């Protein structure tokens, strides 16, 4: 169930596609605090959701409102040595990021959440916990930014923090 939760969160922080509302419906059953938001989202078109994603996470004339990359929150710049640390962690666990296919830096929140999901599915619990401890502490700062910019992604970030905290408390 934890693997599914992190997988859905990864999907929801990716560029929205036709499966967005279905993924949100599913996660709202796993994270009840999202149920009210789901009823609002289900009335929006995909174009409206995409516009919101772009306004929140893509570069526009005012810059990026809330940067979804770990390296930014640690080093205040993109593609810092933090990215090398993330890629090294992926590699040590037997995973690589196909940049040609994914087209996102390896420290994008959706990639990191998908990685945690993969670790959980492979029963690599110690590695998943270590990754969360080392590489997800930035999500709280990210969530603070989202609070004023996006109710949708703020609520999802709260879900990430809650799920991560619960997971880290579990015995492995």
PDB file of C-alpha atoms in Angstrom:
ATOM      1  CA  UNK A   1       0.000   0.000   0.000  1.00  0.00           C
ATOM      2  CA  UNK A   2       2.869   2.418   0.773  1.00  0.00           C
ATOM      3  CA  UNK A   3       4.410   1.662  -2.616  1.00  0.00           C
ATOM      4  CA  UNK A   4       1.103   2.505  -4.289  1.00  0.00           C
ATOM      5  CA  UNK A   5       0.804   5.738  -2.317  1.00  0.00           C
ATOM      6  CA  UNK A   6       4.274   6.929  -3.351  1.00  0.00           C
ATOM      7  CA  UNK A   7       3.599   5.850  -6.943  1.00  0.00           C
ATOM      8  CA  UNK A   8       0.384   7.871  -7.061  1.00  0.00           C
ATOM      9  CA  UNK A   9       2.106  10.897  -5.530  1.00  0.00           C
ATOM     10  CA  UNK A  10       4.818  10.583  -8.186  1.00  0.00           C
ATOM     11  CA  UNK A  11       2.161  10.490 -10.902  1.00  0.00           C
ATOM     12  CA  UNK A  12       0.390  13.524  -9.488  1.00  0.00           C
ATOM     13  CA  UNK A  13       3.583  15.594  -9.380  1.00  0.00           C
ATOM     14  CA  UNK A  14       4.336  14.677 -12.995  1.00  0.00           C
ATOM     15  CA  UNK A  15       3.007  16.739 -15.877  1.00  0.00           C
ATOM     16  CA  UNK A  16      -0.772  16.091 -15.777  1.00  0.00           C
ATOM     17  CA  UNK A  17      -2.237  13.707 -18.334  1.00  0.00           C
ATOM     18  CA  UNK A  18      -5.549  11.894 -18.859  1.00  0.00           C
ATOM     19  CA  UNK A  19      -4.963   9.683 -15.814  1.00  0.00           C
ATOM     20  CA  UNK A  20      -4.592  12.630 -13.395  1.00  0.00           C
ATOM     21  CA  UNK A  21      -8.173  12.670 -12.073  1.00  0.00           C
ATOM     22  CA  UNK A  22      -8.256   8.871 -11.728  1.00  0.00           C
ATOM     23  CA  UNK A  23      -4.958   8.939  -9.825  1.00  0.00           C
ATOM     24  CA  UNK A  24      -6.267  11.713  -7.600  1.00  0.00           C
ATOM     25  CA  UNK A  25      -9.477   9.770  -6.934  1.00  0.00           C
ATOM     26  CA  UNK A  26      -7.421   6.750  -5.949  1.00  0.00           C
ATOM     27  CA  UNK A  27      -5.072   8.671  -3.678  1.00  0.00           C
ATOM     28  CA  UNK A  28      -7.999  10.400  -1.985  1.00  0.00           C
ATOM     29  CA  UNK A  29      -9.142   6.973  -0.799  1.00  0.00           C
ATOM     30  CA  UNK A  30      -5.685   6.355   0.703  1.00  0.00           C
ATOM     31  CA  UNK A  31      -5.173   9.870   2.071  1.00  0.00           C
ATOM     32  CA  UNK A  32      -8.652  10.954   3.315  1.00  0.00           C
ATOM     33  CA  UNK A  33      -7.656  14.608   3.769  1.00  0.00           C
ATOM     34  CA  UNK A  34      -7.727  14.857  -0.054  1.00  0.00           C
ATOM     35  CA  UNK A  35     -11.378  13.786  -0.517  1.00  0.00           C
ATOM     36  CA  UNK A  36     -12.829  17.293  -0.446  1.00  0.00           C
ATOM     37  CA  UNK A  37     -10.225  18.501  -2.926  1.00  0.00           C
ATOM     38  CA  UNK A  38     -11.041  15.574  -5.228  1.00  0.00           C
ATOM     39  CA  UNK A  39     -14.645  16.729  -5.558  1.00  0.00           C
ATOM     40  CA  UNK A  40     -13.397  20.143  -6.694  1.00  0.00           C
ATOM     41  CA  UNK A  41     -10.789  18.723  -9.076  1.00  0.00           C
ATOM     42  CA  UNK A  42     -13.202  16.308 -10.712  1.00  0.00           C
ATOM     43  CA  UNK A  43     -15.071  19.329 -12.104  1.00  0.00           C
ATOM     44  CA  UNK A  44     -11.975  20.720 -13.834  1.00  0.00           C
ATOM     45  CA  UNK A  45     -10.873  19.941 -17.358  1.00  0.00           C
ATOM     46  CA  UNK A  46      -7.440  18.507 -18.060  1.00  0.00           C
ATOM     47  CA  UNK A  47      -6.505  21.825 -19.695  1.00  0.00           C
ATOM     48  CA  UNK A  48      -7.331  23.664 -16.470  1.00  0.00           C
ATOM     49  CA  UNK A  49      -5.247  21.233 -14.422  1.00  0.00           C
ATOM     50  CA  UNK A  50      -2.344  21.509 -16.870  1.00  0.00           C
ATOM     51  CA  UNK A  51      -2.562  25.322 -16.736  1.00  0.00           C
ATOM     52  CA  UNK A  52      -2.377  25.181 -12.956  1.00  0.00           C
ATOM     53  CA  UNK A  53       0.627  22.836 -13.083  1.00  0.00           C
ATOM     54  CA  UNK A  54       2.418  25.127 -15.534  1.00  0.00           C
ATOM     55  CA  UNK A  55       1.651  28.223 -13.464  1.00  0.00           C
ATOM     56  CA  UNK A  56       3.030  26.535 -10.344  1.00  0.00           C
ATOM     57  CA  UNK A  57       6.053  24.604 -11.612  1.00  0.00           C
ATOM     58  CA  UNK A  58       7.175  25.866 -15.015  1.00  0.00           C
ATOM     59  CA  UNK A  59       9.235  28.928 -15.815  1.00  0.00           C
ATOM     60  CA  UNK A  60       7.211  31.996 -16.725  1.00  0.00           C
ATOM     61  CA  UNK A  61       8.005  35.699 -16.819  1.00  0.00           C
ATOM     62  CA  UNK A  62       8.097  35.767 -13.009  1.00  0.00           C
ATOM     63  CA  UNK A  63      10.337  32.698 -12.741  1.00  0.00           C
ATOM     64  CA  UNK A  64       9.132  29.483 -11.136  1.00  0.00           C
ATOM     65  CA  UNK A  65       6.738  29.858  -8.238  1.00  0.00           C
ATOM     66  CA  UNK A  66       7.669  26.634  -6.442  1.00  0.00           C
ATOM     67  CA  UNK A  67      10.685  24.742  -7.700  1.00  0.00           C
ATOM     68  CA  UNK A  68      10.061  20.940  -7.635  1.00  0.00           C
ATOM     69  CA  UNK A  69      13.765  19.966  -7.503  1.00  0.00           C
ATOM     70  CA  UNK A  70      15.722  18.831  -4.454  1.00  0.00           C
ATOM     71  CA  UNK A  71      18.903  20.619  -5.560  1.00  0.00           C
ATOM     72  CA  UNK A  72      17.132  23.985  -5.458  1.00  0.00           C
ATOM     73  CA  UNK A  73      15.975  23.579  -1.874  1.00  0.00           C
ATOM     74  CA  UNK A  74      19.414  22.513  -0.634  1.00  0.00           C
ATOM     75  CA  UNK A  75      21.696  24.677  -2.763  1.00  0.00           C
ATOM     76  CA  UNK A  76      19.387  27.372  -4.201  1.00  0.00           C
ATOM     77  CA  UNK A  77      20.342  26.319  -7.703  1.00  0.00           C
ATOM     78  CA  UNK A  78      19.433  23.548 -10.084  1.00  0.00           C
ATOM     79  CA  UNK A  79      21.681  20.656 -11.064  1.00  0.00           C
ATOM     80  CA  UNK A  80      24.062  21.074  -8.138  1.00  0.00           C
ATOM     81  CA  UNK A  81      26.152  18.287  -6.632  1.00  0.00           C
ATOM     82  CA  UNK A  82      22.972  17.234  -4.859  1.00  0.00           C
ATOM     83  CA  UNK A  83      21.814  15.735  -8.171  1.00  0.00           C
ATOM     84  CA  UNK A  84      24.992  13.638  -8.302  1.00  0.00           C
ATOM     85  CA  UNK A  85      24.187  12.360  -4.794  1.00  0.00           C
ATOM     86  CA  UNK A  86      20.667  11.411  -5.887  1.00  0.00           C
ATOM     87  CA  UNK A  87      21.900   9.613  -9.014  1.00  0.00           C
ATOM     88  CA  UNK A  88      24.546   7.794  -6.956  1.00  0.00           C
ATOM     89  CA  UNK A  89      21.868   6.621  -4.526  1.00  0.00           C
ATOM     90  CA  UNK A  90      19.720   5.364  -7.419  1.00  0.00           C
ATOM     91  CA  UNK A  91      22.724   3.546  -8.855  1.00  0.00           C
ATOM     92  CA  UNK A  92      23.733   1.913  -5.558  1.00  0.00           C
ATOM     93  CA  UNK A  93      20.212   0.491  -5.351  1.00  0.00           C
ATOM     94  CA  UNK A  94      20.394  -0.845  -8.912  1.00  0.00           C
ATOM     95  CA  UNK A  95      18.364   1.830 -10.699  1.00  0.00           C
ATOM     96  CA  UNK A  96      19.095   4.376 -13.407  1.00  0.00           C
ATOM     97  CA  UNK A  97      17.056   7.270 -14.748  1.00  0.00           C
ATOM     98  CA  UNK A  98      16.653   7.215 -18.512  1.00  0.00           C
ATOM     99  CA  UNK A  99      16.954  10.950 -19.241  1.00  0.00           C
ATOM    100  CA  UNK A 100      15.918  10.471 -22.880  1.00  0.00           C
ATOM    101  CA  UNK A 101      12.643   8.923 -21.787  1.00  0.00           C
ATOM    102  CA  UNK A 102      11.846  10.938 -18.674  1.00  0.00           C
ATOM    103  CA  UNK A 103      13.180  14.373 -19.678  1.00  0.00           C
ATOM    104  CA  UNK A 104      13.294  15.581 -16.065  1.00  0.00           C
ATOM    105  CA  UNK A 105      16.291  16.010 -13.808  1.00  0.00           C
ATOM    106  CA  UNK A 106      16.736  13.028 -11.476  1.00  0.00           C
ATOM    107  CA  UNK A 107      15.993  15.173  -8.417  1.00  0.00           C
ATOM    108  CA  UNK A 108      12.494  16.187  -9.565  1.00  0.00           C
ATOM    109  CA  UNK A 109       9.971  15.365  -6.865  1.00  0.00           C
ATOM    110  CA  UNK A 110       8.061  12.962  -9.113  1.00  0.00           C
ATOM    111  CA  UNK A 111      11.231  10.979  -9.916  1.00  0.00           C
ATOM    112  CA  UNK A 112      12.222  10.748  -6.268  1.00  0.00           C
ATOM    113  CA  UNK A 113       8.746   9.581  -5.234  1.00  0.00           C
ATOM    114  CA  UNK A 114       8.680   7.002  -8.033  1.00  0.00           C
ATOM    115  CA  UNK A 115      12.068   5.748  -6.858  1.00  0.00           C
ATOM    116  CA  UNK A 116      10.770   5.280  -3.318  1.00  0.00           C
ATOM    117  CA  UNK A 117       7.826   3.364  -4.745  1.00  0.00           C
ATOM    118  CA  UNK A 118      10.196   1.085  -6.677  1.00  0.00           C
ATOM    119  CA  UNK A 119      12.270   0.450  -3.569  1.00  0.00           C
ATOM    120  CA  UNK A 120       9.163  -0.435  -1.586  1.00  0.00           C
ATOM    121  CA  UNK A 121       7.887  -2.762  -4.322  1.00  0.00           C
ATOM    122  CA  UNK A 122      11.297  -4.493  -4.315  1.00  0.00           C
ATOM    123  CA  UNK A 123      11.146  -4.763  -0.508  1.00  0.00           C
ATOM    124  CA  UNK A 124      14.267  -2.580  -0.208  1.00  0.00           C
ATOM    125  CA  UNK A 125      12.868  -0.997   2.938  1.00  0.00           C
ATOM    126  CA  UNK A 126      16.148   0.086   4.525  1.00  0.00           C
ATOM    127  CA  UNK A 127      17.185   1.803   1.309  1.00  0.00           C
ATOM    128  CA  UNK A 128      13.776   3.484   1.001  1.00  0.00           C
ATOM    129  CA  UNK A 129      13.983   4.785   4.561  1.00  0.00           C
ATOM    130  CA  UNK A 130      17.521   6.027   4.077  1.00  0.00           C
ATOM    131  CA  UNK A 131      16.528   7.787   0.848  1.00  0.00           C
ATOM    132  CA  UNK A 132      13.585   9.452   2.604  1.00  0.00           C
ATOM    133  CA  UNK A 133      15.821  10.639   5.457  1.00  0.00           C
ATOM    134  CA  UNK A 134      18.544  11.986   3.181  1.00  0.00           C
ATOM    135  CA  UNK A 135      16.604  13.201   0.179  1.00  0.00           C
ATOM    136  CA  UNK A 136      13.049  14.160   1.187  1.00  0.00           C
ATOM    137  CA  UNK A 137      13.629  16.620   4.024  1.00  0.00           C
ATOM    138  CA  UNK A 138      13.375  19.455   1.477  1.00  0.00           C
ATOM    139  CA  UNK A 139       9.657  18.739   0.920  1.00  0.00           C
ATOM    140  CA  UNK A 140       8.717  20.740   4.029  1.00  0.00           C
ATOM    141  CA  UNK A 141      10.285  23.896   2.563  1.00  0.00           C
ATOM    142  CA  UNK A 142       8.680  23.114  -0.774  1.00  0.00           C
ATOM    143  CA  UNK A 143       5.312  22.711   0.969  1.00  0.00           C
ATOM    144  CA  UNK A 144       5.704  26.126   2.606  1.00  0.00           C
ATOM    145  CA  UNK A 145       6.128  27.651  -0.844  1.00  0.00           C
ATOM    146  CA  UNK A 146       3.103  25.754  -2.156  1.00  0.00           C
ATOM    147  CA  UNK A 147       0.875  26.993   0.672  1.00  0.00           C
ATOM    148  CA  UNK A 148       0.513  30.393  -0.998  1.00  0.00           C
ATOM    149  CA  UNK A 149       0.569  29.154  -4.579  1.00  0.00           C
ATOM    150  CA  UNK A 150      -1.421  25.941  -4.917  1.00  0.00           C
ATOM    151  CA  UNK A 151      -3.943  24.301  -2.617  1.00  0.00           C
ATOM    152  CA  UNK A 152      -3.742  21.178  -4.774  1.00  0.00           C
ATOM    153  CA  UNK A 153       0.013  20.641  -4.578  1.00  0.00           C
ATOM    154  CA  UNK A 154       0.178  21.909  -0.993  1.00  0.00           C
ATOM    155  CA  UNK A 155      -2.274  19.191   0.084  1.00  0.00           C
ATOM    156  CA  UNK A 156      -0.299  16.587  -1.866  1.00  0.00           C
ATOM    157  CA  UNK A 157       2.925  17.746  -0.190  1.00  0.00           C
ATOM    158  CA  UNK A 158       1.248  17.354   3.202  1.00  0.00           C
ATOM    159  CA  UNK A 159       0.366  13.819   2.187  1.00  0.00           C
ATOM    160  CA  UNK A 160       4.016  13.161   1.240  1.00  0.00           C
ATOM    161  CA  UNK A 161       5.212  14.408   4.613  1.00  0.00           C
ATOM    162  CA  UNK A 162       2.604  12.395   6.504  1.00  0.00           C
ATOM    163  CA  UNK A 163       3.305   9.193   4.564  1.00  0.00           C
ATOM    164  CA  UNK A 164       7.065   9.626   4.887  1.00  0.00           C
ATOM    165  CA  UNK A 165       6.851  10.271   8.614  1.00  0.00           C
ATOM    166  CA  UNK A 166       4.667   7.193   9.160  1.00  0.00           C
ATOM    167  CA  UNK A 167       6.955   5.063   7.018  1.00  0.00           C
ATOM    168  CA  UNK A 168      10.074   6.178   8.898  1.00  0.00           C
ATOM    169  CA  UNK A 169       8.451   5.212  12.214  1.00  0.00           C
ATOM    170  CA  UNK A 170       7.702   1.666  11.039  1.00  0.00           C
ATOM    171  CA  UNK A 171      10.006  -1.161  12.047  1.00  0.00           C
ATOM    172  CA  UNK A 172      11.917  -2.725   9.151  1.00  0.00           C
TER     173      UNK A 172
END
